[in-house]
Amino acid sequence: MLPEARTERIIKMHLNRREPQMTLTRRNFLKTSAGAAALGALGAPAFAEGDTFIVNMFGGRWEHDWRQYVMPKFAEQIGRDFDLDIGLGMAWISNFRAAGPDNPPFPAVMLNEKYTAMIRNDGYFAELTPENVPNMADVIEPAILKGNTAVTGMLAPLVIAYRTDLVSEPPKGWADLWDERFKGQLGLYKITNSAATMMAMWAGEHFGSGRDDIETAVAKFKELGPFPQIGYSAQLTPLLSQGQVAVAPIDLGEVKTMQEQGIPIDYVVPEEGMLVFDHSFSVFKNSPDKQLGFDYINFVLSPEIQLWMAENWLIAPTNKTVELPEELQKWPLQPEVVSQAIRFDWDETLAIMPGLNDLWERTI
């Protein structure tokens, strides 16, 4: 972890740094990409007009913490300013496709594995090896993805949270969500969120003939209705905090945050196995700053940053050399625990998603 004192020192160190020049939007993203393409056509290095190192990140606390506590350290390491492209998976994918594999907007990218899989086979990414990303040598094997085109840098456990003041008998696993005692008390994700996709595939396998049994999966979720469907975890947290729902699958980090706020909430690791948000990192192979992309991923995989994410976000380290301090031992972050999580092949998942999404939207 970056100790508080060290974190404060980093913040002070960068108070006088030049503020980021822009917040990227789709419009200026595409303008930047178009400019890069034009420069490339003229034989000039893409992004030659600026030296700001840009990476993407989710909004909310993710943006705040990455901007304040993590990226200043990397910026200091490379001697360049930085900025963040804030957004979500599908919007990023649309932008990357608009720019094309020859004109990547920035050197490295973080995506939910669901989205990485959408462009992985189109030749966007460089191979990651211990030679170009030395910390790859220390990551757990399940973190190395699909021909070394991506590595899991942030593994976020998805558990079942429940209000201790509203639930007398907590659920033990995913199947318990269908128990009558939770009828009308559930909050769930929209099918566009990978959490709902994973739960649907689990339901197809558990109640039906397999992960591709979308008819059974959707029928089972219809039994749970009505329930609020939310787009992402930050929208689910208020519902739990206000008691509008009593039980919900949610990121482990959100549970910690609510507990720190005094919300009477606890969680269970589902007995069938927890799910995980699999945030993978890749390097665009045609980026003129490709080496900087490798350096960034190496930085993310470093024991220091992996431990910082564990302590601040309850992200399970994928670097096996990280030693979790005693105060984190109560959380399901250990390699032997996360290695037992239910994982999915997103290349196969993408094949059933159109049918699943369509049936879900028409049925639920």
Short mmCIF file of C-alpha atoms in Angstrom, two decimals:
data_model
loop_
_atom_site.label_atom_id
_atom_site.label_comp_id
_atom_site.label_asym_id
_atom_site.label_seq_id
_atom_site.Cartn_x
_atom_site.Cartn_y
_atom_site.Cartn_z
CA MET A 1 0.00 0.00 0.00
CA LEU A 2 0.92 3.59 -0.36
CA PRO A 3 0.84 4.48 3.36
CA GLU A 4 -1.32 7.45 4.22
CA ALA A 5 1.69 9.59 4.99
CA ARG A 6 3.27 8.61 1.70
CA THR A 7 0.03 9.17 -0.13
CA GLU A 8 -0.26 12.64 1.33
CA ARG A 9 3.32 13.34 0.34
CA ILE A 10 2.56 12.29 -3.23
CA ILE A 11 -0.49 14.51 -3.29
CA LYS A 12 1.52 17.48 -2.03
CA MET A 13 4.29 16.68 -4.47
CA HIS A 14 1.87 17.04 -7.33
CA LEU A 15 -0.13 20.01 -6.12
CA ASN A 16 2.03 22.22 -8.24
CA ARG A 17 1.93 19.98 -11.28
CA ARG A 18 0.11 21.28 -14.26
CA GLU A 19 -3.54 20.36 -14.07
CA PRO A 20 -4.76 17.94 -16.73
CA GLN A 21 -5.40 19.79 -19.96
CA MET A 22 -8.72 18.21 -20.71
CA THR A 23 -11.28 15.70 -19.73
CA LEU A 24 -11.71 13.37 -22.65
CA THR A 25 -15.12 13.11 -24.19
CA ARG A 26 -16.23 11.04 -27.18
CA ARG A 27 -15.99 14.16 -29.33
CA ASN A 28 -12.44 15.17 -28.44
CA PHE A 29 -11.44 11.49 -28.26
CA LEU A 30 -12.42 11.08 -31.89
CA LYS A 31 -10.85 14.41 -32.78
CA THR A 32 -7.65 13.21 -31.15
CA SER A 33 -7.83 9.90 -32.97
CA ALA A 34 -8.49 11.67 -36.26
CA GLY A 35 -5.54 13.92 -35.60
CA ALA A 36 -3.38 10.95 -34.86
CA ALA A 37 -4.46 9.32 -38.11
CA ALA A 38 -3.64 12.49 -40.04
CA LEU A 39 -0.22 12.71 -38.45
CA GLY A 40 0.35 9.08 -39.26
CA ALA A 41 -0.57 9.69 -42.88
CA LEU A 42 2.02 12.46 -43.02
CA GLY A 43 4.63 10.19 -41.57
CA ALA A 44 4.71 12.08 -38.29
CA PRO A 45 4.45 10.23 -34.99
CA ALA A 46 0.86 10.01 -33.79
CA PHE A 47 0.18 12.17 -30.72
CA ALA A 48 3.32 14.12 -31.41
CA GLU A 49 1.46 17.26 -30.40
CA GLY A 50 1.39 16.41 -26.72
CA ASP A 51 3.27 14.46 -24.13
CA THR A 52 0.39 13.77 -21.75
CA PHE A 53 0.11 10.09 -20.93
CA ILE A 54 -3.53 9.04 -21.15
CA VAL A 55 -5.19 5.94 -19.75
CA ASN A 56 -8.80 5.06 -19.18
CA MET A 57 -10.59 4.51 -15.89
CA PHE A 58 -14.10 4.20 -14.50
CA GLY A 59 -15.75 7.22 -12.89
CA GLY A 60 -16.65 7.92 -9.29
CA ARG A 61 -14.29 6.76 -6.58
CA TRP A 62 -12.26 4.86 -9.19
CA GLU A 63 -11.43 8.09 -11.00
CA HIS A 64 -10.82 10.02 -7.80
CA ASP A 65 -8.45 7.50 -6.30
CA TRP A 66 -6.62 6.68 -9.54
CA ARG A 67 -6.11 10.38 -10.26
CA GLN A 68 -5.13 11.35 -6.72
CA TYR A 69 -3.21 8.42 -5.33
CA VAL A 70 -1.98 6.15 -8.12
CA MET A 71 -1.27 7.96 -11.38
CA PRO A 72 0.87 10.73 -9.83
CA LYS A 73 3.36 8.05 -8.88
CA PHE A 74 3.51 6.68 -12.42
CA ALA A 75 3.68 10.21 -13.86
CA GLU A 76 6.65 10.86 -11.61
CA GLN A 77 8.24 7.61 -12.79
CA ILE A 78 7.96 8.49 -16.49
CA GLY A 79 8.38 12.25 -16.16
CA ARG A 80 5.17 13.07 -18.00
CA ASP A 81 1.81 14.55 -17.12
CA PHE A 82 -1.21 12.31 -17.27
CA ASP A 83 -4.92 12.43 -17.88
CA LEU A 84 -7.75 9.93 -17.57
CA ASP A 85 -10.35 8.97 -20.13
CA ILE A 86 -13.38 8.36 -17.92
CA GLY A 87 -16.11 6.07 -19.18
CA LEU A 88 -17.53 2.57 -19.40
CA GLY A 89 -16.84 -0.47 -21.53
CA MET A 90 -19.18 -0.20 -24.52
CA ALA A 91 -18.45 3.50 -25.07
CA TRP A 92 -14.71 2.78 -25.07
CA ILE A 93 -15.16 -0.11 -27.49
CA SER A 94 -17.15 2.12 -29.84
CA ASN A 95 -14.38 4.71 -29.75
CA PHE A 96 -11.61 2.17 -30.29
CA ARG A 97 -13.46 0.72 -33.27
CA ALA A 98 -14.01 4.22 -34.67
CA ALA A 99 -10.28 4.94 -34.37
CA GLY A 100 -9.29 1.51 -35.71
CA PRO A 101 -6.42 -0.77 -34.66
CA ASP A 102 -3.85 1.37 -36.49
CA ASN A 103 -4.73 4.53 -34.57
CA PRO A 104 -5.08 3.66 -30.90
CA PRO A 105 -6.02 6.61 -28.72
CA PHE A 106 -3.51 5.78 -26.02
CA PRO A 107 -0.88 3.10 -25.33
CA ALA A 108 -2.63 0.84 -22.81
CA VAL A 109 -6.22 0.12 -21.90
CA MET A 110 -8.15 -1.30 -18.96
CA LEU A 111 -11.41 -3.06 -19.80
CA ASN A 112 -13.74 -5.57 -18.30
CA GLU A 113 -12.71 -8.84 -19.94
CA LYS A 114 -16.14 -8.94 -21.57
CA TYR A 115 -15.16 -5.89 -23.62
CA THR A 116 -11.55 -6.89 -24.20
CA ALA A 117 -12.89 -10.00 -25.90
CA MET A 118 -14.91 -7.85 -28.34
CA ILE A 119 -11.81 -6.50 -30.07
CA ARG A 120 -9.10 -8.97 -29.02
CA ASN A 121 -9.37 -11.00 -32.21
CA ASP A 122 -9.24 -7.92 -34.44
CA GLY A 123 -5.52 -7.44 -33.94
CA TYR A 124 -5.55 -4.52 -31.51
CA PHE A 125 -3.25 -5.86 -28.80
CA ALA A 126 0.41 -6.70 -28.34
CA GLU A 127 1.53 -9.88 -26.63
CA LEU A 128 2.40 -9.38 -22.97
CA THR A 129 5.41 -11.33 -21.74
CA PRO A 130 7.76 -11.20 -18.75
CA GLU A 131 10.30 -9.69 -21.14
CA ASN A 132 8.23 -6.57 -21.83
CA VAL A 133 6.20 -6.63 -18.59
CA PRO A 134 8.51 -8.11 -15.93
CA ASN A 135 5.82 -8.41 -13.25
CA MET A 136 3.96 -10.84 -15.54
CA ALA A 137 6.33 -13.46 -14.14
CA ASP A 138 4.64 -13.14 -10.73
CA VAL A 139 0.94 -13.09 -11.62
CA ILE A 140 -1.32 -16.04 -10.89
CA GLU A 141 -1.90 -18.22 -13.95
CA PRO A 142 -5.65 -17.46 -14.34
CA ALA A 143 -4.76 -13.77 -14.73
CA ILE A 144 -2.97 -14.36 -18.04
CA LEU A 145 -5.60 -14.22 -20.71
CA LYS A 146 -6.06 -15.48 -24.27
CA GLY A 147 -2.69 -15.73 -25.90
CA ASN A 148 -1.15 -13.18 -23.54
CA THR A 149 -3.21 -10.39 -25.12
CA ALA A 150 -4.39 -9.22 -21.70
CA VAL A 151 -3.62 -9.65 -18.04
CA THR A 152 -6.02 -9.31 -15.14
CA GLY A 153 -4.81 -6.33 -13.19
CA MET A 154 -7.90 -5.73 -11.09
CA LEU A 155 -9.92 -8.73 -9.92
CA ALA A 156 -12.99 -7.48 -8.09
CA PRO A 157 -14.92 -10.12 -6.11
CA LEU A 158 -18.69 -10.13 -6.62
CA VAL A 159 -20.43 -11.32 -3.44
CA ILE A 160 -23.99 -11.30 -2.08
CA ALA A 161 -24.59 -8.37 0.26
CA TYR A 162 -27.52 -8.18 2.64
CA ARG A 163 -28.93 -5.78 5.18
CA THR A 164 -28.44 -7.28 8.62
CA ASP A 165 -31.42 -5.33 9.98
CA LEU A 166 -33.79 -6.47 7.25
CA VAL A 167 -32.71 -10.08 6.71
CA SER A 168 -33.12 -12.56 9.54
CA GLU A 169 -31.68 -15.55 7.69
CA PRO A 170 -28.88 -14.55 5.28
CA PRO A 171 -28.51 -16.26 1.93
CA LYS A 172 -25.79 -18.88 1.61
CA GLY A 173 -25.41 -18.92 -2.13
CA TRP A 174 -26.69 -17.78 -5.51
CA ALA A 175 -29.53 -20.34 -5.51
CA ASP A 176 -30.92 -18.82 -2.31
CA LEU A 177 -31.87 -15.69 -4.24
CA TRP A 178 -34.86 -17.70 -5.46
CA ASP A 179 -36.01 -18.35 -1.89
CA GLU A 180 -39.43 -16.88 -1.15
CA ARG A 181 -38.08 -15.01 1.88
CA PHE A 182 -36.24 -12.62 -0.45
CA LYS A 183 -39.17 -12.01 -2.79
CA GLY A 184 -39.48 -8.28 -3.43
CA GLN A 185 -36.25 -7.50 -1.59
CA LEU A 186 -33.73 -8.07 -4.37
CA GLY A 187 -31.70 -5.62 -6.40
CA LEU A 188 -29.97 -6.91 -9.53
CA TYR A 189 -27.91 -5.65 -12.45
CA LYS A 190 -29.15 -4.92 -15.94
CA ILE A 191 -28.27 -7.57 -18.46
CA THR A 192 -25.90 -5.07 -20.08
CA ASN A 193 -23.69 -5.33 -16.99
CA SER A 194 -21.31 -8.28 -17.03
CA ALA A 195 -22.49 -9.22 -13.53
CA ALA A 196 -25.98 -9.98 -14.88
CA THR A 197 -24.47 -11.84 -17.84
CA MET A 198 -22.41 -13.99 -15.48
CA MET A 199 -25.41 -14.65 -13.23
CA ALA A 200 -27.53 -15.63 -16.22
CA MET A 201 -24.89 -18.08 -17.42
CA TRP A 202 -24.60 -19.48 -13.91
CA ALA A 203 -28.40 -19.88 -13.76
CA GLY A 204 -28.45 -21.60 -17.15
CA GLU A 205 -25.88 -24.08 -15.92
CA HIS A 206 -27.37 -24.54 -12.45
CA PHE A 207 -31.05 -24.79 -13.38
CA GLY A 208 -30.82 -25.83 -17.02
CA SER A 209 -28.66 -27.66 -19.49
CA GLY A 210 -25.60 -25.40 -19.54
CA ARG A 211 -24.25 -21.88 -19.63
CA ASP A 212 -25.77 -21.34 -23.06
CA ASP A 213 -29.27 -22.31 -21.88
CA ILE A 214 -30.54 -18.75 -22.04
CA GLU A 215 -34.24 -19.74 -22.11
CA THR A 216 -33.99 -21.39 -18.70
CA ALA A 217 -31.83 -18.59 -17.31
CA VAL A 218 -34.20 -15.82 -18.33
CA ALA A 219 -37.22 -17.79 -17.14
CA LYS A 220 -35.60 -18.20 -13.72
CA PHE A 221 -34.86 -14.50 -13.42
CA LYS A 222 -38.42 -13.69 -14.41
CA GLU A 223 -39.49 -15.63 -11.31
CA LEU A 224 -37.58 -13.10 -9.20
CA GLY A 225 -39.45 -10.09 -10.51
CA PRO A 226 -40.24 -7.40 -9.99
CA PHE A 227 -36.81 -6.12 -9.00
CA PRO A 228 -34.86 -2.93 -9.73
CA GLN A 229 -32.27 -3.37 -12.46
CA ILE A 230 -29.25 -1.10 -12.19
CA GLY A 231 -26.46 -0.36 -14.63
CA TYR A 232 -23.47 -0.52 -12.30
CA SER A 233 -22.58 -0.98 -8.68
CA ALA A 234 -22.55 2.69 -7.70
CA GLN A 235 -26.27 2.74 -8.53
CA LEU A 236 -26.97 -0.29 -6.39
CA THR A 237 -25.22 1.00 -3.30
CA PRO A 238 -27.82 3.75 -2.56
CA LEU A 239 -30.65 1.22 -2.80
CA LEU A 240 -28.95 -0.97 -0.21
CA SER A 241 -27.96 2.00 1.94
CA GLN A 242 -31.53 3.33 1.99
CA GLY A 243 -33.04 -0.10 2.57
CA GLN A 244 -34.98 -0.06 -0.70
CA VAL A 245 -33.51 -3.49 -1.36
CA ALA A 246 -32.22 -5.90 1.26
CA VAL A 247 -30.20 -8.39 -0.79
CA ALA A 248 -28.05 -7.86 -3.85
CA PRO A 249 -24.93 -9.11 -5.62
CA ILE A 250 -22.34 -6.34 -5.51
CA ASP A 251 -18.62 -5.59 -5.56
CA LEU A 252 -16.89 -6.47 -2.31
CA GLY A 253 -15.42 -2.96 -2.20
CA GLU A 254 -18.90 -1.43 -2.06
CA VAL A 255 -19.65 -3.56 1.02
CA LYS A 256 -16.59 -2.21 2.79
CA THR A 257 -17.54 1.36 1.90
CA MET A 258 -21.08 0.95 3.23
CA GLN A 259 -19.83 -0.67 6.43
CA GLU A 260 -17.46 2.25 6.98
CA GLN A 261 -20.45 4.57 6.56
CA GLY A 262 -22.28 2.73 9.34
CA ILE A 263 -24.77 0.95 7.07
CA PRO A 264 -25.90 -2.32 8.72
CA ILE A 265 -24.71 -4.58 5.96
CA ASP A 266 -22.77 -7.80 5.65
CA TYR A 267 -22.01 -10.25 2.85
CA VAL A 268 -21.52 -13.92 2.04
CA VAL A 269 -19.18 -15.59 -0.38
CA PRO A 270 -21.70 -17.75 -2.30
CA GLU A 271 -21.25 -21.42 -1.52
CA GLU A 272 -21.34 -22.23 -5.24
CA GLY A 273 -18.36 -19.87 -5.74
CA MET A 274 -18.12 -16.14 -6.04
CA LEU A 275 -18.11 -14.35 -9.36
CA VAL A 276 -15.51 -11.73 -10.25
CA PHE A 277 -15.34 -8.57 -12.28
CA ASP A 278 -12.32 -9.36 -14.42
CA HIS A 279 -10.67 -6.06 -15.35
CA SER A 280 -7.90 -6.80 -17.80
CA PHE A 281 -5.11 -4.61 -19.13
CA SER A 282 -3.76 -4.67 -22.68
CA VAL A 283 -1.29 -2.71 -24.81
CA PHE A 284 -2.25 -1.45 -28.26
CA LYS A 285 0.34 -2.99 -30.54
CA ASN A 286 0.31 -0.08 -33.00
CA SER A 287 0.72 2.64 -30.40
CA PRO A 288 3.84 4.76 -30.92
CA ASP A 289 4.14 4.71 -27.13
CA LYS A 290 3.83 0.93 -26.88
CA GLN A 291 6.77 0.62 -24.49
CA LEU A 292 5.13 3.14 -22.20
CA GLY A 293 2.03 0.94 -22.28
CA PHE A 294 4.11 -2.04 -21.17
CA ASP A 295 5.63 0.10 -18.41
CA TYR A 296 2.18 1.17 -17.24
CA ILE A 297 0.90 -2.41 -17.00
CA ASN A 298 4.07 -3.41 -15.19
CA PHE A 299 3.37 -0.57 -12.76
CA VAL A 300 -0.23 -1.73 -12.23
CA LEU A 301 0.97 -5.30 -11.58
CA SER A 302 3.68 -4.20 -9.15
CA PRO A 303 3.32 -5.48 -5.57
CA GLU A 304 2.98 -1.93 -4.30
CA ILE A 305 0.03 -0.96 -6.52
CA GLN A 306 -1.62 -4.37 -6.22
CA LEU A 307 -1.49 -4.04 -2.45
CA TRP A 308 -2.74 -0.46 -2.62
CA MET A 309 -5.79 -1.64 -4.59
CA ALA A 310 -6.41 -4.46 -2.13
CA GLU A 311 -6.32 -2.14 0.86
CA ASN A 312 -8.31 0.67 -0.70
CA TRP A 313 -10.71 -1.09 -3.08
CA LEU A 314 -10.67 -4.70 -1.85
CA ILE A 315 -9.35 -5.73 -5.25
CA ALA A 316 -7.85 -9.22 -5.10
CA PRO A 317 -4.13 -9.07 -5.99
CA THR A 318 -3.15 -11.08 -9.03
CA ASN A 319 0.53 -10.66 -8.20
CA LYS A 320 1.22 -13.70 -6.03
CA THR A 321 4.10 -12.03 -4.22
CA VAL A 322 1.72 -9.61 -2.48
CA GLU A 323 1.40 -10.31 1.22
CA LEU A 324 -1.97 -9.24 2.55
CA PRO A 325 -1.77 -7.54 5.95
CA GLU A 326 -3.71 -8.97 8.88
CA GLU A 327 -6.58 -6.49 8.56
CA LEU A 328 -7.33 -7.81 5.04
CA GLN A 329 -7.28 -11.49 5.96
CA LYS A 330 -11.02 -11.47 6.78
CA TRP A 331 -11.87 -10.54 3.17
CA PRO A 332 -11.90 -13.11 0.31
CA LEU A 333 -8.86 -11.73 -1.47
CA GLN A 334 -6.32 -14.52 -1.04
CA PRO A 335 -5.05 -16.22 -4.24
CA GLU A 336 -6.38 -19.61 -3.10
CA VAL A 337 -9.86 -18.09 -2.69
CA VAL A 338 -10.06 -16.08 -5.88
CA SER A 339 -8.62 -18.97 -7.85
CA GLN A 340 -11.83 -20.87 -6.96
CA ALA A 341 -14.09 -18.14 -8.32
CA ILE A 342 -16.41 -19.04 -11.16
CA ARG A 343 -14.81 -17.75 -14.38
CA PHE A 344 -16.18 -17.51 -17.88
CA ASP A 345 -14.74 -17.69 -21.37
CA TRP A 346 -15.86 -14.36 -22.78
CA ASP A 347 -15.15 -15.34 -26.36
CA GLU A 348 -17.80 -18.04 -25.95
CA THR A 349 -20.02 -15.73 -23.91
CA LEU A 350 -20.10 -13.09 -26.63
CA ALA A 351 -21.62 -15.68 -28.97
CA ILE A 352 -24.72 -16.05 -26.79
CA MET A 353 -25.01 -12.46 -25.57
CA PRO A 354 -27.15 -11.07 -28.42
CA GLY A 355 -29.78 -13.75 -27.88
CA LEU A 356 -29.53 -13.47 -24.10
CA ASN A 357 -29.85 -9.68 -24.11
CA ASP A 358 -32.79 -9.75 -26.50
CA LEU A 359 -34.68 -12.42 -24.58
CA TRP A 360 -33.97 -10.69 -21.26
CA GLU A 361 -35.22 -7.33 -22.50
CA ARG A 362 -38.40 -8.85 -23.94
CA THR A 363 -39.13 -10.97 -20.88
CA ILE A 364 -38.06 -9.14 -17.73
#
